[in-house]
CSV table of N, CA and C in Angstrom, one decimal:
chain,number,residue,atom,x,y,z
L,1,MET,N,0.7,-1.2,0.1
L,1,MET,CA,-0.1,0.1,0.0
L,1,MET,C,0.7,1.1,0.1
L,2,ALA,N,0.6,2.2,-0.6
L,2,ALA,CA,1.2,3.5,-0.9
L,2,ALA,C,0.7,4.6,-0.2
L,3,GLY,N,-0.7,4.5,0.2
L,3,GLY,CA,-1.6,5.1,0.3
L,3,GLY,C,-2.9,5.5,0.4
L,4,VAL,N,-4.0,6.2,1.1
L,4,VAL,CA,-4.9,5.8,1.5
L,4,VAL,C,-5.8,7.3,1.3
L,5,THR,N,-7.0,7.3,0.6
L,5,THR,CA,-7.7,8.7,0.4
L,5,THR,C,-9.1,7.9,1.4
L,6,VAL,N,-9.5,8.9,2.8
L,6,VAL,CA,-10.6,8.6,3.3
L,6,VAL,C,-11.8,9.5,2.6
L,7,ARG,N,-12.7,9.3,2.7
L,7,ARG,CA,-13.4,10.6,2.8
L,7,ARG,C,-14.7,10.1,4.0
L,8,ALA,N,-15.0,11.6,4.4
L,8,ALA,CA,-16.0,11.4,5.6
L,8,ALA,C,-16.9,12.8,5.2
L,9,GLY,N,-18.3,12.4,4.8
L,9,GLY,CA,-19.1,13.3,4.3
L,9,GLY,C,-18.7,14.1,3.3
L,10,ARG,N,-18.0,15.5,3.9
L,10,ARG,CA,-18.0,16.8,2.6
L,10,ARG,C,-16.3,16.4,2.8
L,11,PHE,N,-15.7,16.1,4.1
L,11,PHE,CA,-14.5,16.2,4.1
L,11,PHE,C,-13.5,15.1,3.6
L,12,THR,N,-12.2,15.1,2.8
L,12,THR,CA,-11.5,14.4,2.4
L,12,THR,C,-10.2,14.2,2.8
L,13,ALA,N,-9.6,13.0,3.1
L,13,ALA,CA,-8.1,13.3,3.8
L,13,ALA,C,-7.1,12.2,3.2
L,14,GLN,N,-6.1,12.2,3.0
L,14,GLN,CA,-4.9,11.8,2.2
L,14,GLN,C,-4.0,11.3,3.2
L,15,ALA,N,-3.5,9.8,3.4
L,15,ALA,CA,-2.1,9.4,4.1
L,15,ALA,C,-1.5,8.7,3.4
L,16,THR,N,-0.1,9.0,3.3
L,16,THR,CA,0.9,8.1,2.9
L,16,THR,C,0.6,6.5,3.7
L,17,GLY,N,1.1,5.4,3.0
L,17,GLY,CA,1.3,4.0,4.2
L,17,GLY,C,2.5,3.5,4.1
L,18,GLU,N,2.4,2.9,5.3
L,18,GLU,CA,4.0,2.3,5.3
L,18,GLU,C,3.5,0.8,5.9
L,19,ASP,N,4.2,-0.4,5.6
L,19,ASP,CA,4.2,-1.5,6.2
L,19,ASP,C,2.2,-1.8,6.4
L,20,GLY,N,1.6,-1.6,5.6
L,20,GLY,CA,0.0,-2.1,5.7
L,20,GLY,C,-0.7,-0.8,6.6
L,21,ARG,N,0.0,0.2,7.2
L,21,ARG,CA,-0.5,0.9,8.0
L,21,ARG,C,-0.7,2.5,7.7
L,22,TYR,N,-1.8,3.7,8.3
L,22,TYR,CA,-1.3,4.9,7.8
L,22,TYR,C,-2.5,5.4,9.3
L,23,VAL,N,-2.2,6.6,9.0
L,23,VAL,CA,-2.8,7.2,10.2
L,23,VAL,C,-3.3,8.8,9.1
L,24,VAL,N,-4.5,8.8,9.5
L,24,VAL,CA,-5.1,9.8,8.9
L,24,VAL,C,-6.0,10.7,9.7
L,25,TRP,N,-6.2,11.8,9.5
L,25,TRP,CA,-7.0,13.1,10.8
L,25,TRP,C,-8.1,13.9,9.5
L,26,TRP,N,-9.2,14.2,10.0
L,26,TRP,CA,-9.9,15.2,9.3
L,26,TRP,C,-10.5,16.3,10.0
L,27,PRO,N,-11.2,17.3,9.9
L,27,PRO,CA,-11.8,18.1,11.0
L,27,PRO,C,-13.0,18.0,11.0
L,28,GLY,N,-13.5,16.7,10.9
L,28,GLY,CA,-15.1,16.7,11.0
L,28,GLY,C,-15.3,15.5,11.9
L,29,PRO,N,-16.9,15.1,12.0
L,29,PRO,CA,-17.2,13.7,12.4
L,29,PRO,C,-17.2,12.6,11.6
L,30,ALA,N,-16.9,11.2,12.2
L,30,ALA,CA,-16.9,9.8,11.7
L,30,ALA,C,-18.2,9.5,11.2
L,31,PHE,N,-19.3,9.7,12.1
L,31,PHE,CA,-20.7,9.2,12.0
L,31,PHE,C,-21.3,10.3,11.8
L,32,ALA,N,-22.4,10.1,11.1
L,32,ALA,CA,-23.7,10.8,10.7
L,32,ALA,C,-24.9,10.5,11.6
L,33,ARG,N,-25.4,11.8,11.7
L,33,ARG,CA,-26.4,11.7,12.8
L,33,ARG,C,-27.5,10.9,12.2
L,34,ASN,N,-28.3,9.7,12.9
L,34,ASN,CA,-29.1,9.1,12.4
L,34,ASN,C,-30.5,9.3,13.0
L,35,PRO,N,-31.5,9.5,12.1
L,35,PRO,CA,-33.0,9.9,12.9
L,35,PRO,C,-33.4,8.6,13.8
L,36,ASP,N,-33.3,7.7,13.2
L,36,ASP,CA,-33.8,6.0,13.7
L,36,ASP,C,-32.9,5.7,14.8
L,37,ARG,N,-33.4,6.4,16.1
L,37,ARG,CA,-32.5,6.4,17.2
L,37,ARG,C,-32.2,4.8,17.7
L,38,GLU,N,-32.7,3.9,17.2
L,38,GLU,CA,-32.6,2.8,17.8
L,38,GLU,C,-31.7,2.1,16.8
L,39,SER,N,-31.4,2.3,15.7
L,39,SER,CA,-30.1,1.5,15.1
L,39,SER,C,-28.5,2.3,15.3
L,40,GLY,N,-28.7,3.4,15.9
L,40,GLY,CA,-27.5,4.3,16.3
L,40,GLY,C,-27.2,5.1,14.9
L,41,PRO,N,-25.7,5.4,15.5
L,41,PRO,CA,-25.0,6.5,14.4
L,41,PRO,C,-24.9,5.3,13.3
L,42,ARG,N,-24.9,6.4,12.0
L,42,ARG,CA,-24.4,5.6,11.2
L,42,ARG,C,-22.7,5.7,10.5
L,43,LEU,N,-21.9,5.1,10.0
L,43,LEU,CA,-20.6,5.6,9.8
L,43,LEU,C,-20.8,6.2,8.7
L,44,MET,N,-19.8,6.9,8.6
L,44,MET,CA,-20.0,7.3,7.3
L,44,MET,C,-18.7,7.8,6.5
L,45,LEU,N,-17.6,6.9,6.5
L,45,LEU,CA,-16.1,6.6,6.4
L,45,LEU,C,-16.0,5.8,5.3
L,46,ARG,N,-15.5,6.5,4.1
L,46,ARG,CA,-15.4,5.8,2.5
L,46,ARG,C,-14.0,5.3,2.6
L,47,TYR,N,-13.3,4.3,2.0
L,47,TYR,CA,-12.0,4.3,1.9
L,47,TYR,C,-11.6,4.1,0.4
L,48,ASP,N,-10.1,4.8,-0.4
L,48,ASP,CA,-9.9,4.3,-1.5
L,48,ASP,C,-8.3,4.0,-1.0
L,49,ILE,N,-7.7,2.6,-1.5
L,49,ILE,CA,-6.8,2.5,-1.0
L,49,ILE,C,-5.8,2.4,-2.2
L,50,ILE,N,-4.5,2.7,-2.4
L,50,ILE,CA,-3.4,3.3,-3.5
L,50,ILE,C,-2.4,2.4,-3.3
L,51,LEU,N,-2.3,1.2,-4.4
L,51,LEU,CA,-1.5,0.4,-4.3
L,51,LEU,C,0.1,0.9,-4.8
L,52,ARG,N,0.8,0.3,-4.4
L,52,ARG,CA,2.1,0.9,-4.9
L,52,ARG,C,2.2,1.2,-6.6
L,53,ASN,N,1.6,0.3,-7.1
L,53,ASN,CA,1.6,0.1,-8.4
L,53,ASN,C,0.8,0.7,-9.3
L,54,GLY,N,0.3,2.1,-8.5
L,54,GLY,CA,-0.9,3.1,-8.6
L,54,GLY,C,-2.0,2.6,-9.2
L,55,THR,N,-2.5,1.3,-8.8
L,55,THR,CA,-4.0,0.6,-8.7
L,55,THR,C,-4.6,1.1,-7.6
L,56,ILE,N,-6.3,1.8,-7.8
L,56,ILE,CA,-6.5,2.0,-6.6
L,56,ILE,C,-7.8,0.9,-6.4
L,57,ILE,N,-7.9,0.7,-5.1
L,57,ILE,CA,-9.1,0.1,-4.9
L,57,ILE,C,-10.0,1.0,-3.9
L,58,ALA,N,-11.3,1.4,-4.8
L,58,ALA,CA,-12.3,2.1,-4.7
L,58,ALA,C,-12.9,1.2,-3.1
L,59,ASP,N,-13.8,2.4,-2.5
L,59,ASP,CA,-14.6,1.7,-1.0
L,59,ASP,C,-13.9,0.5,-0.3
L,60,ALA,N,-12.7,0.5,-0.3
L,60,ALA,CA,-11.9,-0.9,0.7
L,60,ALA,C,-12.7,-0.8,1.9
L,61,GLN,N,-13.0,-2.1,2.4
L,61,GLN,CA,-12.8,-1.9,3.6
L,61,GLN,C,-12.1,-2.5,4.8
L,62,PRO,N,-11.9,-1.3,5.4
L,62,PRO,CA,-10.3,-1.5,6.5
L,62,PRO,C,-10.5,-2.9,7.1
L,63,SER,N,-9.2,-3.1,8.3
L,63,SER,CA,-9.4,-4.3,8.8
L,63,SER,C,-8.3,-4.1,9.9
L,64,ARG,N,-8.3,-4.4,11.1
L,64,ARG,CA,-7.2,-4.1,11.9
L,64,ARG,C,-6.0,-4.7,11.7
L,65,PRO,N,-4.9,-3.9,12.6
L,65,PRO,CA,-3.6,-4.8,12.3
L,65,PRO,C,-3.9,-6.1,13.5
L,66,ARG,N,-2.8,-7.3,13.0
L,66,ARG,CA,-2.8,-8.3,13.8
L,66,ARG,C,-1.6,-8.5,14.9
């Protein structure tokens, strides 16, 4: 992985990656308010992963490091 683009509502943040990890920050929330209080807040993050060969994996699902 060379980098990641995180989309959080109207905010977009980019970060470089190293050893499959990245750190990114944006000045906004990660969850949208959900009028249906029973289901709780709705995550509004979308991830695009940029591989070293330039390939972009759109809407990738992140996983925790092991």
